[in-house]
Amino acid sequence: MVVGVIAPYGVFSIGGGAPRVGARVGEGVVDLAAELGDEVFARPSLNAFMAQGPERWAEIRSRVTELDATYPLDEVSLHLPVEIADYVDFYASEHHASTLGKLFRPNAAPLPPNWKHMPVGYHGRAGTVVVSGTDIVRPCGQLATPDGPVFGPSRRLDIEAELGFVVGVGGARITPANLAEHVFGVVVVNDWSARDIQAWEYAPLGPFLGKSFATSISPWVVPLAALETARIATPIQDPAPLPYLRGGEGWGLDIDFAVSWNGQLVARPPYAGMYWSPAQMLAHLTANGATARTGDLFASGTVSGPARDQRGSFIELTWNGAEPVRIGGEPRTFLADGDEVTIAATAPGPDGTRIELGEVRGRILPG
């Protein structure tokens, strides 16, 4: 990890001590409250620091890169870095949306008619956002059967490899030009999905129990300003979006994901092809007057590419279970109890280096 350049922030503790804010430098963690003498870092989340705004973020980042680590990384415990205020999950990958459309609507257009006019999304549950390493208990819900619905544990438990954006400074009707004034940084996300629960409940409304049981994020928040070398143009948007979604910071990010299932690499989803930009997602989120708050998390939705090994969910990777992948020599479709999934991400850094954004990991426990 090129941590001396990006200085990601997290929340750590030593032994039984109180959690507080730190920055990762090399293979160590800087205790920011102790090193900078600022009580804003002696808190169990990044929220108070993030609320101070971009000038303060830049000031602290320039100072952190000159500090030496206080503790070795392997001696600290890492915690949820942000007190999550609200959580929104988008659907910003055209490849992902088209693949699911082909699976579920084979005789219709892959994309719904609104998809290229706005970033489609839904509101999730902030209280079930957990830090990497937290075990995931298999969710229960209503499942459709030929004899009617039954209640029980999901049999089609899935993952979604995503990039999450953490809001530092809130606001309403945020324009695409103002992304950097509001978004503090990014995290790697696994938005766990119970496909069978979701399939029965989502009509006529949207995702509910099939999605709200757990969303895992990486423990380190990488500052948005550290990813300037990863910025790229988004795909051409045709038709042109409405004026409130145009202009400003319309860039995407050249980020590569790696999805491992029980230690076996199964997919490399590329974020570079995402249709909607982070700025457009935030602009749409607040366009109706809804207020973004410090600690809000909005995620990209599943990151997928055109090739099979670029699909960021197992429902796509196995074509809804019809084309199993071999894990440990066994044909597999969805997650079994005891399975562990790790999603890591990297981006281009300065002078040809690679920036490691960290990883998000979770193991399935019986429901």
Coordinates of C-alpha atoms in Angstrom, one line a residue:
M1 CA 0.0 0.0 0.0
V2 CA 1.3 3.4 -0.9
V3 CA 0.2 4.7 2.4
G4 CA 2.8 7.5 2.7
V5 CA 1.1 9.2 -0.2
I6 CA -2.6 8.5 0.6
A7 CA -2.6 8.5 4.4
P8 CA -5.9 6.7 4.9
Y9 CA -7.8 7.3 8.1
G10 CA -9.4 4.8 10.4
V11 CA -10.4 4.2 14.0
F12 CA -8.2 2.0 16.2
S13 CA -7.7 0.9 19.7
I14 CA -4.8 -0.7 21.7
G15 CA -5.7 -3.5 24.1
G16 CA -8.8 -2.5 26.0
G17 CA -8.3 1.2 25.3
A18 CA -10.8 3.6 23.9
P19 CA -11.2 3.7 20.1
R20 CA -9.7 6.9 18.5
V21 CA -8.8 8.2 15.1
G22 CA -5.5 7.2 13.4
A23 CA -3.9 7.4 10.0
R24 CA -2.1 4.6 8.4
V25 CA 1.6 5.3 7.5
G26 CA 3.6 2.4 6.1
E27 CA 2.9 -0.7 8.2
G28 CA 1.9 1.4 11.2
V29 CA -0.7 3.7 12.6
V30 CA -0.3 7.3 13.8
D31 CA -2.2 8.2 16.9
L32 CA -3.4 11.6 15.7
A33 CA -4.8 12.8 19.0
A34 CA -1.4 12.2 20.7
E35 CA 0.8 13.4 17.8
L36 CA -1.2 16.5 16.8
G37 CA -2.6 17.4 20.3
D38 CA -6.1 17.8 18.8
E39 CA -9.1 16.3 20.7
V40 CA -11.1 16.0 17.6
F41 CA -9.1 12.8 16.9
A42 CA -9.7 11.4 20.4
R43 CA -13.2 10.2 19.4
P44 CA -14.5 6.8 18.3
S45 CA -15.3 8.0 14.7
L46 CA -14.1 10.3 11.9
N47 CA -17.3 12.3 11.9
A48 CA -16.1 15.3 13.9
F49 CA -12.9 15.6 11.8
M50 CA -14.8 15.2 8.5
A51 CA -17.3 17.9 9.5
Q52 CA -14.5 20.4 9.6
G53 CA -14.3 20.6 5.8
P54 CA -11.9 20.4 2.9
E55 CA -9.3 23.0 4.1
R56 CA -8.9 21.2 7.3
W57 CA -8.7 17.9 5.5
A58 CA -5.9 19.2 3.3
E59 CA -4.0 20.7 6.3
I60 CA -4.1 17.4 8.3
R61 CA -3.2 15.3 5.3
S62 CA -0.1 17.4 4.7
R63 CA 1.0 17.0 8.3
V64 CA 0.2 13.3 8.6
T65 CA 2.5 12.3 5.7
E66 CA 5.4 13.8 7.7
L67 CA 4.7 11.8 10.9
D68 CA 6.1 8.5 12.0
A69 CA 3.9 5.6 13.1
T70 CA 2.9 5.4 16.8
Y71 CA 2.0 1.7 16.7
P72 CA 2.7 -1.2 14.5
L73 CA -0.3 -2.2 12.4
D74 CA -0.4 -5.7 13.8
E75 CA -0.8 -4.4 17.4
V76 CA -4.0 -2.4 16.9
S77 CA -7.7 -3.4 16.6
L78 CA -9.6 -1.6 13.8
H79 CA -13.2 -0.4 14.2
L80 CA -16.0 1.0 12.1
P81 CA -14.4 4.3 11.0
V82 CA -17.5 6.4 10.5
E83 CA -20.7 6.7 12.5
I84 CA -23.0 6.1 9.5
A85 CA -25.8 8.7 9.3
D86 CA -27.7 7.4 6.2
Y87 CA -26.9 4.8 3.6
V88 CA -27.8 4.9 -0.1
D89 CA -27.0 2.2 -2.6
F90 CA -26.9 3.0 -6.3
Y91 CA -27.0 0.9 -9.5
A92 CA -24.4 2.7 -11.5
S93 CA -22.9 -0.1 -13.6
E94 CA -24.4 -0.5 -17.0
H95 CA -22.9 -4.0 -17.4
H96 CA -24.4 -5.1 -14.0
A97 CA -27.8 -3.6 -14.7
S98 CA -27.8 -5.1 -18.3
T99 CA -26.8 -8.6 -17.1
L100 CA -29.5 -8.7 -14.5
G101 CA -32.0 -7.4 -17.0
K102 CA -31.1 -10.3 -19.4
L103 CA -31.4 -12.8 -16.5
F104 CA -34.8 -11.6 -15.2
R105 CA -36.4 -10.0 -18.3
P106 CA -35.1 -12.1 -21.2
N107 CA -37.8 -11.0 -23.6
A108 CA -37.5 -7.3 -22.8
A109 CA -34.9 -4.5 -23.1
P110 CA -32.1 -5.2 -20.6
L111 CA -32.2 -1.7 -19.0
P112 CA -35.4 -0.2 -17.7
P113 CA -36.4 3.0 -19.5
N114 CA -35.3 5.4 -16.7
W115 CA -31.8 3.9 -16.3
K116 CA -29.9 6.2 -18.6
H117 CA -31.7 9.3 -17.4
M118 CA -30.8 9.1 -13.7
P119 CA -28.6 7.2 -11.2
V120 CA -31.1 4.6 -9.9
G121 CA -30.7 3.9 -6.2
Y122 CA -32.5 3.0 -2.9
H123 CA -32.1 3.9 0.7
G124 CA -30.5 1.1 2.8
R125 CA -30.1 0.7 6.6
A126 CA -27.3 2.6 8.3
G127 CA -27.5 0.6 11.5
T128 CA -26.3 -2.6 9.8
V129 CA -23.2 -1.2 8.1
V130 CA -20.3 -3.1 9.8
V131 CA -16.5 -3.1 9.6
S132 CA -14.5 -5.6 7.6
G133 CA -13.9 -8.8 9.6
T134 CA -17.4 -8.9 11.1
D135 CA -19.1 -12.2 10.7
I136 CA -22.3 -12.2 8.7
V137 CA -25.2 -14.2 10.1
R138 CA -27.3 -15.7 7.2
P139 CA -30.5 -13.6 7.0
C140 CA -34.0 -15.0 7.3
G141 CA -37.1 -13.8 5.4
Q142 CA -40.0 -14.9 3.3
L143 CA -39.1 -17.3 0.5
A144 CA -41.4 -18.1 -2.4
T145 CA -42.3 -21.8 -2.9
P146 CA -44.9 -23.5 -5.2
D147 CA -47.2 -23.8 -2.2
G148 CA -46.8 -20.2 -1.1
P149 CA -44.3 -18.3 1.0
V150 CA -42.4 -19.8 3.9
F151 CA -40.1 -18.1 6.4
G152 CA -36.5 -19.3 6.8
P153 CA -32.9 -18.6 6.1
S154 CA -31.8 -17.4 2.7
R155 CA -30.6 -20.2 0.3
R156 CA -29.2 -17.8 -2.3
L157 CA -26.9 -15.5 -0.3
D158 CA -24.7 -13.3 -2.5
I159 CA -22.2 -10.5 -2.5
E160 CA -21.9 -7.2 -4.3
A161 CA -18.4 -5.6 -4.9
E162 CA -18.9 -1.8 -4.6
L163 CA -17.1 1.4 -4.0
G164 CA -18.5 3.6 -1.2
F165 CA -18.3 7.4 -0.8
V166 CA -18.3 9.0 2.7
V167 CA -19.8 12.4 3.1
G168 CA -17.8 14.8 5.3
V169 CA -19.8 18.0 4.9
G170 CA -23.6 17.8 4.4
G171 CA -25.9 19.9 2.3
A172 CA -28.9 19.9 0.0
R173 CA -29.2 20.2 -3.8
I174 CA -25.4 19.6 -4.2
T175 CA -24.4 20.2 -7.8
P176 CA -21.9 18.0 -9.6
A177 CA -19.4 20.8 -9.4
N178 CA -19.3 20.7 -5.6
L179 CA -18.4 17.0 -5.0
A180 CA -15.0 17.8 -3.4
E181 CA -16.5 20.2 -0.9
H182 CA -18.7 17.4 0.5
V183 CA -17.1 14.0 0.0
F184 CA -14.3 13.1 2.3
G185 CA -13.1 9.8 1.0
V186 CA -13.9 6.2 -0.3
V187 CA -14.2 2.8 1.2
V188 CA -14.4 -0.7 -0.3
V189 CA -17.9 -2.1 0.1
N190 CA -19.6 -5.6 0.1
D191 CA -23.3 -5.1 0.0
W192 CA -24.5 -8.6 0.9
S193 CA -27.7 -9.7 -0.8
A194 CA -30.2 -12.4 -0.2
R195 CA -31.4 -13.0 -3.7
D196 CA -34.3 -15.3 -2.9
I197 CA -35.7 -13.0 -0.2
Q198 CA -35.2 -10.0 -2.5
A199 CA -36.9 -11.7 -5.5
W200 CA -40.1 -12.3 -3.5
E201 CA -40.4 -9.0 -1.7
Y202 CA -39.1 -6.4 -4.3
A203 CA -42.3 -6.1 -6.3
P204 CA -44.0 -3.6 -6.2
L205 CA -41.5 -1.6 -4.1
G206 CA -37.7 -2.1 -3.8
P207 CA -35.0 -3.9 -1.8
F208 CA -35.9 -4.4 1.9
L209 CA -35.0 -7.5 4.0
G210 CA -33.0 -9.0 1.2
K211 CA -30.5 -6.2 1.5
S212 CA -30.9 -4.5 4.9
F213 CA -29.3 -7.2 7.0
A214 CA -25.6 -6.3 6.5
T215 CA -23.3 -4.1 4.5
S216 CA -19.6 -4.4 5.1
I217 CA -17.0 -1.7 4.6
S218 CA -13.2 -1.5 4.8
P219 CA -11.7 0.0 7.9
W220 CA -9.6 2.6 6.1
V221 CA -11.2 5.7 4.5
V222 CA -9.0 6.8 1.6
P223 CA -9.2 10.6 1.1
L224 CA -10.8 11.6 -2.2
A225 CA -7.9 14.0 -2.8
A226 CA -5.5 11.0 -2.8
L227 CA -7.1 9.5 -5.9
E228 CA -6.4 12.3 -8.4
T229 CA -4.1 10.0 -10.4
A230 CA -7.0 7.5 -10.7
R231 CA -9.4 10.0 -12.3
I232 CA -10.7 9.1 -15.7
A233 CA -13.5 10.2 -18.0
T234 CA -16.8 8.3 -17.5
P235 CA -18.3 6.5 -20.5
I236 CA -20.2 8.7 -23.0
Q237 CA -23.6 9.3 -21.6
D238 CA -26.3 9.0 -24.3
P239 CA -28.8 10.5 -24.1
A240 CA -27.3 13.5 -22.4
P241 CA -28.5 13.7 -18.8
L242 CA -30.7 16.5 -17.6
P243 CA -28.9 19.8 -16.7
Y244 CA -28.8 19.2 -12.9
L245 CA -26.6 16.1 -13.7
R246 CA -24.2 17.8 -16.1
G247 CA -20.8 19.5 -15.7
G248 CA -18.7 19.9 -12.7
E249 CA -16.7 16.9 -11.5
G250 CA -17.9 14.4 -14.0
W251 CA -14.9 12.1 -13.7
G252 CA -14.9 8.4 -12.9
L253 CA -12.2 6.3 -11.2
D254 CA -9.8 3.7 -12.6
I255 CA -10.1 1.3 -9.7
D256 CA -9.6 -2.5 -10.0
F257 CA -11.4 -4.8 -7.6
A258 CA -10.4 -8.4 -6.8
V259 CA -13.0 -10.8 -5.4
S260 CA -11.8 -13.9 -3.5
W261 CA -14.1 -16.7 -2.4
N262 CA -12.6 -18.9 0.3
G263 CA -9.2 -17.6 -0.7
Q264 CA -9.7 -18.3 -4.4
L265 CA -9.7 -15.3 -6.8
V266 CA -13.0 -15.5 -8.8
A267 CA -13.5 -12.0 -10.3
R268 CA -11.7 -8.8 -11.2
P269 CA -14.4 -6.1 -11.6
P270 CA -13.2 -2.8 -13.1
Y271 CA -14.7 0.4 -11.7
A272 CA -13.5 2.3 -14.8
G273 CA -16.6 1.4 -16.8
M274 CA -19.2 2.8 -14.3
Y275 CA -21.8 4.8 -16.2
W276 CA -22.7 7.3 -13.5
S277 CA -20.0 9.4 -11.8
P278 CA -19.7 9.9 -8.0
A279 CA -20.7 13.6 -8.5
Q280 CA -23.8 12.7 -10.4
M281 CA -24.8 10.2 -7.7
L282 CA -24.5 12.8 -5.0
A283 CA -26.3 15.4 -7.1
H284 CA -29.2 13.1 -7.7
L285 CA -29.4 12.0 -4.1
T286 CA -29.9 15.6 -3.0
A287 CA -31.8 17.0 -6.0
N288 CA -35.2 16.8 -4.4
G289 CA -34.1 18.8 -1.3
A290 CA -33.0 15.8 0.7
T291 CA -30.1 16.7 3.0
A292 CA -26.8 14.9 3.0
R293 CA -25.2 14.7 6.5
T294 CA -21.8 14.1 7.9
G295 CA -21.3 10.4 7.9
D296 CA -23.6 9.6 5.0
L297 CA -22.4 6.6 2.9
F298 CA -23.5 6.2 -0.7
A299 CA -22.3 3.3 -2.7
S300 CA -21.9 2.7 -6.4
G301 CA -23.8 -0.5 -6.7
T302 CA -22.2 -3.7 -8.0
V303 CA -19.1 -3.1 -10.0
S304 CA -19.1 -5.3 -13.1
G305 CA -17.5 -5.5 -16.5
P306 CA -18.4 -7.1 -19.8
A307 CA -16.4 -10.4 -19.3
R308 CA -17.5 -13.2 -17.0
D309 CA -14.5 -12.9 -14.8
Q310 CA -15.3 -9.2 -14.3
R311 CA -18.7 -9.7 -12.7
G312 CA -18.9 -8.3 -9.1
S313 CA -21.8 -10.5 -7.8
F314 CA -22.2 -14.3 -7.8
I315 CA -25.7 -14.1 -9.3
E316 CA -23.9 -12.7 -12.4
L317 CA -20.8 -14.9 -12.1
T318 CA -22.9 -18.1 -12.0
W319 CA -25.7 -16.8 -14.3
N320 CA -28.2 -17.1 -11.5
G321 CA -26.9 -20.5 -10.5
A322 CA -27.0 -22.1 -14.0
E323 CA -23.2 -21.9 -14.5
P324 CA -21.5 -22.9 -11.2
V325 CA -17.9 -21.9 -10.5
R326 CA -15.5 -24.4 -8.9
I327 CA -14.3 -23.4 -5.5
G328 CA -11.9 -25.8 -3.8
G329 CA -12.7 -28.3 -6.5
E330 CA -16.5 -28.2 -5.8
P331 CA -19.2 -26.6 -8.1
R332 CA -20.6 -23.6 -6.3
T333 CA -23.3 -21.0 -7.0
F334 CA -24.2 -19.0 -3.8
L335 CA -22.7 -18.7 -0.4
A336 CA -22.6 -21.6 2.1
D337 CA -22.2 -21.3 5.9
G338 CA -18.5 -21.0 6.7
D339 CA -17.6 -19.3 3.4
E340 CA -15.5 -16.2 3.5
V341 CA -15.4 -13.5 0.9
T342 CA -12.7 -10.9 0.6
I343 CA -12.9 -7.9 -1.8
A344 CA -9.8 -5.7 -2.3
A345 CA -9.3 -2.7 -4.5
T346 CA -6.3 -0.8 -6.0
A347 CA -5.9 2.3 -8.1
P348 CA -3.1 4.0 -10.1
G349 CA -0.8 6.0 -7.9
P350 CA 1.9 8.6 -8.7
D351 CA 5.0 7.6 -10.7
G352 CA 3.5 4.2 -11.8
T353 CA 2.8 3.0 -8.3
R354 CA -0.4 1.2 -7.2
I355 CA -2.5 2.5 -4.3
E356 CA -4.1 -0.1 -2.2
L357 CA -7.5 1.0 -1.0
G358 CA -7.7 -1.9 1.5
E359 CA -10.0 -4.8 1.7
V360 CA -13.4 -5.8 3.1
R361 CA -13.8 -9.3 4.5
G362 CA -16.7 -11.3 5.9
R363 CA -17.5 -14.9 6.9
I364 CA -21.0 -16.5 6.8
L365 CA -22.5 -17.9 10.0
P366 CA -25.6 -20.1 10.1
G367 CA -28.9 -18.3 10.3

